[in-house]
Short mmCIF file of C-alpha atoms in Angstrom, two decimals:
data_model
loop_
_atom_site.label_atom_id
_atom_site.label_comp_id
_atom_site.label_asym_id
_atom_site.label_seq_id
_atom_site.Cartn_x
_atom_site.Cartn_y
_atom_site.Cartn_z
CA UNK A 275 0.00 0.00 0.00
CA UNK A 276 0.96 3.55 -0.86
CA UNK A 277 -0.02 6.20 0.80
CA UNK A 278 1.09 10.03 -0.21
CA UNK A 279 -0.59 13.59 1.24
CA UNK A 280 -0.83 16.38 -0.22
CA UNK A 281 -2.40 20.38 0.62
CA UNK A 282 -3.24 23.30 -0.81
CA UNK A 283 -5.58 26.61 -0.05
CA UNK A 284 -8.14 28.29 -1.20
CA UNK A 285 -9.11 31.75 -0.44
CA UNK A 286 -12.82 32.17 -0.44
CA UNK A 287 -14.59 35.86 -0.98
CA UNK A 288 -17.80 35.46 0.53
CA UNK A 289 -19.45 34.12 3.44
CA UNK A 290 -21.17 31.05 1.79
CA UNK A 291 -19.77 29.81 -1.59
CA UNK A 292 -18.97 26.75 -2.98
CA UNK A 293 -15.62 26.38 -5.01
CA UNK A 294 -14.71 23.77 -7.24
CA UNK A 295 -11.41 22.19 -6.42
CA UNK A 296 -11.45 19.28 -8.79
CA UNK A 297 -8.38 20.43 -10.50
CA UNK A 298 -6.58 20.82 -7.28
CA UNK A 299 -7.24 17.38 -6.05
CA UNK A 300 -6.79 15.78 -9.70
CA UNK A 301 -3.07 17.27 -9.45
CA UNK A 302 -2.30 15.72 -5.99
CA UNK A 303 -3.28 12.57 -7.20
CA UNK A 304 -0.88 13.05 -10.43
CA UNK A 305 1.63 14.04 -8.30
CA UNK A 306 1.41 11.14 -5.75
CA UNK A 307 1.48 8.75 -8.67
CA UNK A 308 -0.95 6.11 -7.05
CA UNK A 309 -3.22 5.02 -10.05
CA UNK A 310 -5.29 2.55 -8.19
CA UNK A 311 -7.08 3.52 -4.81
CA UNK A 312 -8.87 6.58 -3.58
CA UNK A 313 -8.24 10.12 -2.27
CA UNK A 314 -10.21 11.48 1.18
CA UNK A 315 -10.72 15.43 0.58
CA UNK A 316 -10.67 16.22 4.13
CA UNK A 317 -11.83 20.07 5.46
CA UNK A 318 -9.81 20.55 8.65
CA UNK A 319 -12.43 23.60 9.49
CA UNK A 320 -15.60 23.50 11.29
CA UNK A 321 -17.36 25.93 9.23
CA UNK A 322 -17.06 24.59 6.01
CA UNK A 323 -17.19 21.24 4.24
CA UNK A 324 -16.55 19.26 1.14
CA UNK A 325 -19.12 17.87 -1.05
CA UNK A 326 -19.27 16.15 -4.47
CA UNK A 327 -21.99 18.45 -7.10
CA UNK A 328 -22.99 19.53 -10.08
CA UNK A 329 -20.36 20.94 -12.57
CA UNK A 330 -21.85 22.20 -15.64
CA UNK A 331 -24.73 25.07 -14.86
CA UNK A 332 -23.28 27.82 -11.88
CA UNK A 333 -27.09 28.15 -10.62
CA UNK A 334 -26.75 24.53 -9.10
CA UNK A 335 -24.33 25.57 -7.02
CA UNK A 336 -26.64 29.17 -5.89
CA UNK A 337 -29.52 27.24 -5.51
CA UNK A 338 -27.57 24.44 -3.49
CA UNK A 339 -26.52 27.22 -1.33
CA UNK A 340 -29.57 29.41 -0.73
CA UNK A 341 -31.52 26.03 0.04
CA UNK A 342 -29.20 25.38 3.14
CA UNK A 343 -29.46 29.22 3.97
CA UNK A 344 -33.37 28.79 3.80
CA UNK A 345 -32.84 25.05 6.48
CA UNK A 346 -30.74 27.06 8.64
CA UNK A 347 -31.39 30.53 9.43
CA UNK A 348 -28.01 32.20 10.59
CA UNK A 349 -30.05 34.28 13.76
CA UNK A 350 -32.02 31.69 15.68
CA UNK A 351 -33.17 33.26 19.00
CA UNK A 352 -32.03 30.23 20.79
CA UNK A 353 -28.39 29.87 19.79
CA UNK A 354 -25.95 30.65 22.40
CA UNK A 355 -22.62 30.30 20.69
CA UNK A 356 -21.28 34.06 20.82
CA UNK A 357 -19.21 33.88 17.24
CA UNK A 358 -22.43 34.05 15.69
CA UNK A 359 -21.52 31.61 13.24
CA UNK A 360 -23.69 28.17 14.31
CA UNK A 361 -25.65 28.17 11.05
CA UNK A 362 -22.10 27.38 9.57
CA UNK A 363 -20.98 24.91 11.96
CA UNK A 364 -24.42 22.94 11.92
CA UNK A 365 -24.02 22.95 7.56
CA UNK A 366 -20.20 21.79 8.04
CA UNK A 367 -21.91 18.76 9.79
CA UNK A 368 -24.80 18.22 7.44
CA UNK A 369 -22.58 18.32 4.38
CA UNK A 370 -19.81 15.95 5.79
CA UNK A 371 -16.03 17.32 6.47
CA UNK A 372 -14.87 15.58 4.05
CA UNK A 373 -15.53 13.26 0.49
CA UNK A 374 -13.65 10.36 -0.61
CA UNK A 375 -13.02 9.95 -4.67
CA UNK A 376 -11.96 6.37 -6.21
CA UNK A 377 -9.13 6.64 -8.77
CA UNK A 378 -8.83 4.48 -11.68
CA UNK A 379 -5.91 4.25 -14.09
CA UNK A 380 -4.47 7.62 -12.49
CA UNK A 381 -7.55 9.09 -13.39
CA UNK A 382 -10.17 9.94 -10.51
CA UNK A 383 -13.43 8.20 -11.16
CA UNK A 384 -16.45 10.85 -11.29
CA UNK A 385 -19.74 11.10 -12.92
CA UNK A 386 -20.07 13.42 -15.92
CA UNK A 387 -21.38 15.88 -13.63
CA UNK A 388 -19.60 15.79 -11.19
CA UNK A 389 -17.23 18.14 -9.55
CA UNK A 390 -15.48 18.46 -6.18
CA UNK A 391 -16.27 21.46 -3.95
CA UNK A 392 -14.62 23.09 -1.11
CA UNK A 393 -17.51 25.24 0.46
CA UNK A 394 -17.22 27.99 2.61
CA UNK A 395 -20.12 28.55 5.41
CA UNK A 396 -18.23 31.85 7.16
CA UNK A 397 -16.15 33.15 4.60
CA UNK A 398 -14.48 35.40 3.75
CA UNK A 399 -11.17 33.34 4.67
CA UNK A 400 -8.16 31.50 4.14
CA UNK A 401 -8.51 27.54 4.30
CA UNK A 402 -6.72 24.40 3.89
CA UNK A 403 -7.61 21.21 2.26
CA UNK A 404 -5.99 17.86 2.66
CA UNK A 405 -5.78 15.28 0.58
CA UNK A 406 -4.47 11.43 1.14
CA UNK A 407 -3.96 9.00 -1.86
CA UNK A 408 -4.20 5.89 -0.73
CA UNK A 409 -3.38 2.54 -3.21
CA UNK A 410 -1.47 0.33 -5.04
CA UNK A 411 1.51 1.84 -6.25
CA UNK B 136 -3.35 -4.19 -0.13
CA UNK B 137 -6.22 -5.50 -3.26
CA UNK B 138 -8.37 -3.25 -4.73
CA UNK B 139 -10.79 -4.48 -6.83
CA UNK B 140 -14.26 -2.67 -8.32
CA UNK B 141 -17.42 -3.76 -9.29
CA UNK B 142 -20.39 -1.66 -10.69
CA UNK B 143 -24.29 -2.45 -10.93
CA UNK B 144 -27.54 -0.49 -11.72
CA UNK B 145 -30.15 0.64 -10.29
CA UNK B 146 -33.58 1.52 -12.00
CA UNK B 147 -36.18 3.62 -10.05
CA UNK B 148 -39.58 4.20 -10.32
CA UNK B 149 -40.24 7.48 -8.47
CA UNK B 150 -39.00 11.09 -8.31
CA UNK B 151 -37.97 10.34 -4.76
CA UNK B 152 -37.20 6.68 -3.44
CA UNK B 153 -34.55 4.35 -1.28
CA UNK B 154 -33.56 1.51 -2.85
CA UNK B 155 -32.16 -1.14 -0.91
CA UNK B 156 -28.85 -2.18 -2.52
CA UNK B 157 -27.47 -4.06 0.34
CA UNK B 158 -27.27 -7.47 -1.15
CA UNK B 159 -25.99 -6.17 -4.28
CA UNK B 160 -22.82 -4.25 -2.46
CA UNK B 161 -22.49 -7.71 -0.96
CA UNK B 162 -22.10 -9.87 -3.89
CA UNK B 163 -19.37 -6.99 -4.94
CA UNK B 164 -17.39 -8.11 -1.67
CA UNK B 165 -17.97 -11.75 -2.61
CA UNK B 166 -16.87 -11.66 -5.94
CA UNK B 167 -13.46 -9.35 -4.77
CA UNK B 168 -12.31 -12.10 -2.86
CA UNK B 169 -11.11 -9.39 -0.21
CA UNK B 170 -11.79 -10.63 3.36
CA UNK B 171 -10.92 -7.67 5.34
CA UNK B 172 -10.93 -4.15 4.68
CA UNK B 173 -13.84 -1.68 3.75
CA UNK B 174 -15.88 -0.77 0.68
CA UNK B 175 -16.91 2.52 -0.71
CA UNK B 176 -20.20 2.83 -2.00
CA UNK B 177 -20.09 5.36 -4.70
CA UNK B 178 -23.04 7.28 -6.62
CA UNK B 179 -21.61 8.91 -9.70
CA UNK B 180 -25.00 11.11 -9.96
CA UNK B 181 -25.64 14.78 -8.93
CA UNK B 182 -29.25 14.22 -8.06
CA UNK B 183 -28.87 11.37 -5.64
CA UNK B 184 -27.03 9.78 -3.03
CA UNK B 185 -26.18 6.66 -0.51
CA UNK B 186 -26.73 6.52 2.85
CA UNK B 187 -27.33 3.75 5.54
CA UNK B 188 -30.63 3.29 7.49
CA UNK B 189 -33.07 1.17 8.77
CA UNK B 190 -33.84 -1.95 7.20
CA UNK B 191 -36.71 -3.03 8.69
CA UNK B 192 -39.99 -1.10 8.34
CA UNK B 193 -40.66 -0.06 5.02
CA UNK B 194 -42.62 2.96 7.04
CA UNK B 195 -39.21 4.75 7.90
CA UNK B 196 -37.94 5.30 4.45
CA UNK B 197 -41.35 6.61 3.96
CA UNK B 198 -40.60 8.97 6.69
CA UNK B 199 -36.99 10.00 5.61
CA UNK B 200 -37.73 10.96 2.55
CA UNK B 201 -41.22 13.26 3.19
CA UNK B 202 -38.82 15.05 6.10
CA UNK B 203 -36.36 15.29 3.41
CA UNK B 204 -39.22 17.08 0.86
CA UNK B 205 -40.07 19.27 3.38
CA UNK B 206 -36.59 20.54 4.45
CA UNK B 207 -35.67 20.68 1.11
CA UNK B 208 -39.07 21.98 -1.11
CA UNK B 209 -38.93 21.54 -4.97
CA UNK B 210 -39.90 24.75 -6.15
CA UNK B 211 -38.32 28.25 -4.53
CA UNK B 212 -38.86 31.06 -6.27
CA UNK B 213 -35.53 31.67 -5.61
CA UNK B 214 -33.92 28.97 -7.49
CA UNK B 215 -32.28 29.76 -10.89
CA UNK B 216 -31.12 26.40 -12.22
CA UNK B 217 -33.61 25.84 -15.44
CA UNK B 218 -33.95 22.07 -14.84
CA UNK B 219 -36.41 22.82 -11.92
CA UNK B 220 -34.41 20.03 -9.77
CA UNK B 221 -32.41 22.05 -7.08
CA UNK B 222 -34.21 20.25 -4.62
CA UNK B 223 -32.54 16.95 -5.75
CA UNK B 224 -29.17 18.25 -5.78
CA UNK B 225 -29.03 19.76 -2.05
CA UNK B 226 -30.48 16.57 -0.90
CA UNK B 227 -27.46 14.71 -3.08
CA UNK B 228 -24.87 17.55 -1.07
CA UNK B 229 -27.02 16.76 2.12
CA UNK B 230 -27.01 13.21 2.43
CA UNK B 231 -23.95 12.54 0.34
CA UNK B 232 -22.40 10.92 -2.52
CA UNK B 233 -20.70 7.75 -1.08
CA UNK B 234 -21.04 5.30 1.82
CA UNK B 235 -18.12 3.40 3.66
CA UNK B 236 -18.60 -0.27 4.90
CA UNK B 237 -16.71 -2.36 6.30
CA UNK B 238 -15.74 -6.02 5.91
CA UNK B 239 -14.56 -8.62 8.50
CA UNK B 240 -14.28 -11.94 7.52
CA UNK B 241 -16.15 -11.90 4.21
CA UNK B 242 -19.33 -10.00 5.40
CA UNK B 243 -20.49 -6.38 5.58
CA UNK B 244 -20.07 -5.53 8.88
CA UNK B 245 -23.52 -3.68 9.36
CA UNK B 246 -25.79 -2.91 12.69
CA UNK B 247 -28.76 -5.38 13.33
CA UNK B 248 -30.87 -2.68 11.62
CA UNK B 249 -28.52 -1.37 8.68
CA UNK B 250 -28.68 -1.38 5.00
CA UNK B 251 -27.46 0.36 2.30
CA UNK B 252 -29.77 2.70 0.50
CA UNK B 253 -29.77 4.13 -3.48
CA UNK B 254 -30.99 7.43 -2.54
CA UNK B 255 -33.23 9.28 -5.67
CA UNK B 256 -34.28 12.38 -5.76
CA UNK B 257 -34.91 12.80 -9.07
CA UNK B 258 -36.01 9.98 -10.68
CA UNK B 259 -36.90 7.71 -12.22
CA UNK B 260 -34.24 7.21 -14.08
CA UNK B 261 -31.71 4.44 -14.58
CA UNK B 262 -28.62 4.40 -12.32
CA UNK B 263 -25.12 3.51 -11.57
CA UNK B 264 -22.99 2.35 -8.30
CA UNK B 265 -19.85 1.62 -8.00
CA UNK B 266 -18.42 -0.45 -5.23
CA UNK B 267 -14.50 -0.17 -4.99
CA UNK B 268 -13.49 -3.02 -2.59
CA UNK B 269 -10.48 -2.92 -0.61
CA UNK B 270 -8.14 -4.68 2.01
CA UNK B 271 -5.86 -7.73 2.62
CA UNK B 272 -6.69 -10.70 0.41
CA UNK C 111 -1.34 -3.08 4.07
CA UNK C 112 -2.10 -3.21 8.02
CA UNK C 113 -5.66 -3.02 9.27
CA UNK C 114 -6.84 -3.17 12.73
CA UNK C 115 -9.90 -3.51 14.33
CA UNK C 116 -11.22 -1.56 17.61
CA UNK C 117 -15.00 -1.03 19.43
CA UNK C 118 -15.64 1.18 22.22
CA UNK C 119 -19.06 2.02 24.09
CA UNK C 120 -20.35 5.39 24.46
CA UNK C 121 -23.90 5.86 27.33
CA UNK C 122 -26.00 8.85 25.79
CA UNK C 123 -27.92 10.51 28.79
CA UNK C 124 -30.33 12.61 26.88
CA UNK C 125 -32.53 12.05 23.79
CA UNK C 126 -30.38 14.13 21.32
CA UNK C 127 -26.77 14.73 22.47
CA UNK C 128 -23.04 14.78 21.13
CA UNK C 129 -20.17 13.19 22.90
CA UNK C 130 -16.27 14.17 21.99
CA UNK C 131 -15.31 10.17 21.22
CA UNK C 132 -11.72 12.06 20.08
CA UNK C 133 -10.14 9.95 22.79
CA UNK C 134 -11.37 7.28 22.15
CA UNK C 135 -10.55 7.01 18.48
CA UNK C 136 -7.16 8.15 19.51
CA UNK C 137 -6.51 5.41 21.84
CA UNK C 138 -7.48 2.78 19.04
CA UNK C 139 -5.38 4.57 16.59
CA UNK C 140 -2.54 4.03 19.14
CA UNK C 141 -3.69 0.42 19.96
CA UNK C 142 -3.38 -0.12 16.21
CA UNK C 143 -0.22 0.54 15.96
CA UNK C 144 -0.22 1.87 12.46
CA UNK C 145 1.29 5.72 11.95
CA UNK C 146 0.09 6.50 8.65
CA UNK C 147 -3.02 6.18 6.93
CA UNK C 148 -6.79 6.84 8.13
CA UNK C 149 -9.37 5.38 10.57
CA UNK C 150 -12.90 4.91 9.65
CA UNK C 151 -15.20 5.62 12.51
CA UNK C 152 -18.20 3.92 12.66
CA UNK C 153 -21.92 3.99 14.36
CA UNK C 154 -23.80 0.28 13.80
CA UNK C 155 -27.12 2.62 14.69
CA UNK C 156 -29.65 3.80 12.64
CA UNK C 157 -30.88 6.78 15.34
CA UNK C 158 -27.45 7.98 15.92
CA UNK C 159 -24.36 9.36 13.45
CA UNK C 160 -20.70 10.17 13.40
CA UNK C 161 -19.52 14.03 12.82
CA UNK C 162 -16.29 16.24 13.16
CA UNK C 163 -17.13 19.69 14.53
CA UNK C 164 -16.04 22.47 17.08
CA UNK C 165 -14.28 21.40 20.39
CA UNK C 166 -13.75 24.57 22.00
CA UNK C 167 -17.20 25.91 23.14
CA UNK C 168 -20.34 23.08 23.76
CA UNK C 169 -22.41 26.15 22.91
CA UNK C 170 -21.80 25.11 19.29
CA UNK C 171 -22.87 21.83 19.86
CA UNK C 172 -26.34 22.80 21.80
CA UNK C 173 -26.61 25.20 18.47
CA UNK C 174 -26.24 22.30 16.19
CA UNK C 175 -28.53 19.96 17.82
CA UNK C 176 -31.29 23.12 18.07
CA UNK C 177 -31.01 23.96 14.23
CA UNK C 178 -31.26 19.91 13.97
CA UNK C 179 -34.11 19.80 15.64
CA UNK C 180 -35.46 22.90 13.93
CA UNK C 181 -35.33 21.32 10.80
CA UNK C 182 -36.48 17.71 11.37
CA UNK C 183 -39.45 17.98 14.17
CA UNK C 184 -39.77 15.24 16.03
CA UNK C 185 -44.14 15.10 15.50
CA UNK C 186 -45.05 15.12 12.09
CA UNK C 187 -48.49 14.41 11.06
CA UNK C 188 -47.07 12.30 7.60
CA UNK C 189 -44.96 9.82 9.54
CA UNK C 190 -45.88 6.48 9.42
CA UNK C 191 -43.50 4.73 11.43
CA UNK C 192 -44.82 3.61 14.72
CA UNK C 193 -41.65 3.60 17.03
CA UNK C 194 -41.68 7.53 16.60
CA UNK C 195 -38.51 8.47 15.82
CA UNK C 196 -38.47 8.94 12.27
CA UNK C 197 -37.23 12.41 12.94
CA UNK C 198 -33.96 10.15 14.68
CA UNK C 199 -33.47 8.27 11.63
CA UNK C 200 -33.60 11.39 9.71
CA UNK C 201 -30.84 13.12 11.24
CA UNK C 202 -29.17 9.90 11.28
CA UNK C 203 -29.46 9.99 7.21
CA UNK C 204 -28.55 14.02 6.32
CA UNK C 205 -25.42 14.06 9.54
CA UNK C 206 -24.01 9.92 8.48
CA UNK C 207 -23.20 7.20 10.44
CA UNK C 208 -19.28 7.45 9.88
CA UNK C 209 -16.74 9.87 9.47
CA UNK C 210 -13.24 9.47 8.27
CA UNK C 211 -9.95 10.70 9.83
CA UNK C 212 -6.28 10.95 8.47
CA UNK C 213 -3.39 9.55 10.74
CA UNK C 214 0.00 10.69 10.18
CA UNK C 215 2.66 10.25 12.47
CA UNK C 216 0.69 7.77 14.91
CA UNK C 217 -1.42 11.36 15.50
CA UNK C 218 -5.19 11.75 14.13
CA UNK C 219 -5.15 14.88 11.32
CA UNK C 220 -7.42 16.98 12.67
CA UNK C 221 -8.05 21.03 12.52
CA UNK C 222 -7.07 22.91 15.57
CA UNK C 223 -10.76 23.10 16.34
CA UNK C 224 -11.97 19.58 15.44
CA UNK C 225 -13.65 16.78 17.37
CA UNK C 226 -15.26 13.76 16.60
CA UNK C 227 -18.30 13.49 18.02
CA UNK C 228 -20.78 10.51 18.53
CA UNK C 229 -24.23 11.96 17.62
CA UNK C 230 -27.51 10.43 19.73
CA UNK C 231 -30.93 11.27 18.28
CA UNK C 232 -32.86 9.17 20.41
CA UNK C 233 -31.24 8.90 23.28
CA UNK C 234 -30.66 7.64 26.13
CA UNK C 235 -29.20 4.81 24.70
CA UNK C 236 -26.06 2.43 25.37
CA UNK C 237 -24.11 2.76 21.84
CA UNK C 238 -21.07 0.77 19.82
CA UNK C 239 -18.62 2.78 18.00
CA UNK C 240 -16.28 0.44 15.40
CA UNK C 241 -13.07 1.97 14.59
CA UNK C 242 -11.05 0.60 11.66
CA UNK C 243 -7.30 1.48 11.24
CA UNK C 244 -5.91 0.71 8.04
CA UNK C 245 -2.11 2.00 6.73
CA UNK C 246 1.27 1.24 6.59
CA UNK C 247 2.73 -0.72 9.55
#
């Protein structure tokens, strides 16, 4: 088994948006040179996530993101947490932390529509992604 | 470490529906030959997803997916995308993409009350999974 | 490839509640012996999920589990299954029932705010958690 990690940043511009860093993960796969296995995108933030969407029409990714506005309001008379941010940290939980891709023939394995997104709940900010290749080598 | 993947479809009936796909992930981790390790359910579709639940009483898919519709309602006037199924693609970014299982001695190791689901939300259509098996042979 | 095996018990004293299992998964990730790779944590429930989130101020989680319960109410007049806790099964659905963590350097990858939290939603309940290690020995 190989296993190889790689990270890089993005720098998001608004408080919620959703960025697609399929590119970004396709090149630490190149670069760890595993063509059989899988990569976990992992978010080390609690107010954002990673998810697996749409890549063709831009309005997916709006609507994607007003519909979790619209689920959960950002002022809710009963939070407590003084940042002001808990709508973020409950979508970082709903979405999932993190998404795991297969890779086949050095090529990651995705639908036609298909893109990988870093998204931002309480942007603007800088952030990290991780990713591990895991495989045969 | 063997890595071996399988694929199968899945035809739905419904705009929204579970489809139980347990024994089908199953005869993936048969036919791999891979006694221990895990498998990764994967859902190379934008408008639906995998997830484990209850495998018991029909009733609480039922239930899952109405609470689903009503978190998550078709029509907003908000929404831009022209395909009129936003709904189905937050619910895909809500529930996720991909399930992970694992196996211990040649079975899924799964709760009393687990199975895997085919999650569609906007069907019917005709579907895809792939199961990427891996572990010690 | 090396993969190891752990379980550990967690007693939820409330219906809906989060417990920090970061300990916990930490000790099995020691146990295991492996330094690098990832551990795949685990619930066998159907009422109950795994997530990462803030481990600094519990106000976030209270926040979380309100906008939870915000969103999926417990009564619904649609729900058909009789046990009554559809809305359980729900949560257990959109949050997931496993959550996946890097190891490098014997050490779990997590953000400076991350924990890993075992999620009850119909609580109190005694609860397994499975961890699997898997990496390079």
């Amino acid at each position: 088994m190989k296993i190889a990690q790689r990270e890089f940043h993005v720098t998001t511009r608004s408080r919620t948006e959703m960025v697609d860093v399929t590119r970004q993960v396709e090149a630490a796969v190149r670069e760890a040179g595993i063509p059989s296995g899988d990569a976990i995108v992992f978010c080390p933030h609690t107010t954002a996530a990673i998810t697996i969407n749409e890549n063709a029409d831009p309005d997916v990714v709006h609507d994607v993101l007003l519909a979790l506005d619209e689920m959960v309001r950002r002022s809710n008379p009963g939070f407590r947490h003084s940042e002001g941010n808990s709508d973020a940290h409950t979508k970082s939980s709903l979405v999932g932390c993190s998404a795991q891709v297969l890779i086949q023939e050095g090529d990651l394995v995705l639908g036609t529509w298909q893109a990988i997104y870093f998204c931002e709940f309480d942007g603007p900010r800088s952030r990290r992604v991780i990713v591990q290749v895991r495989g045969e080598g």
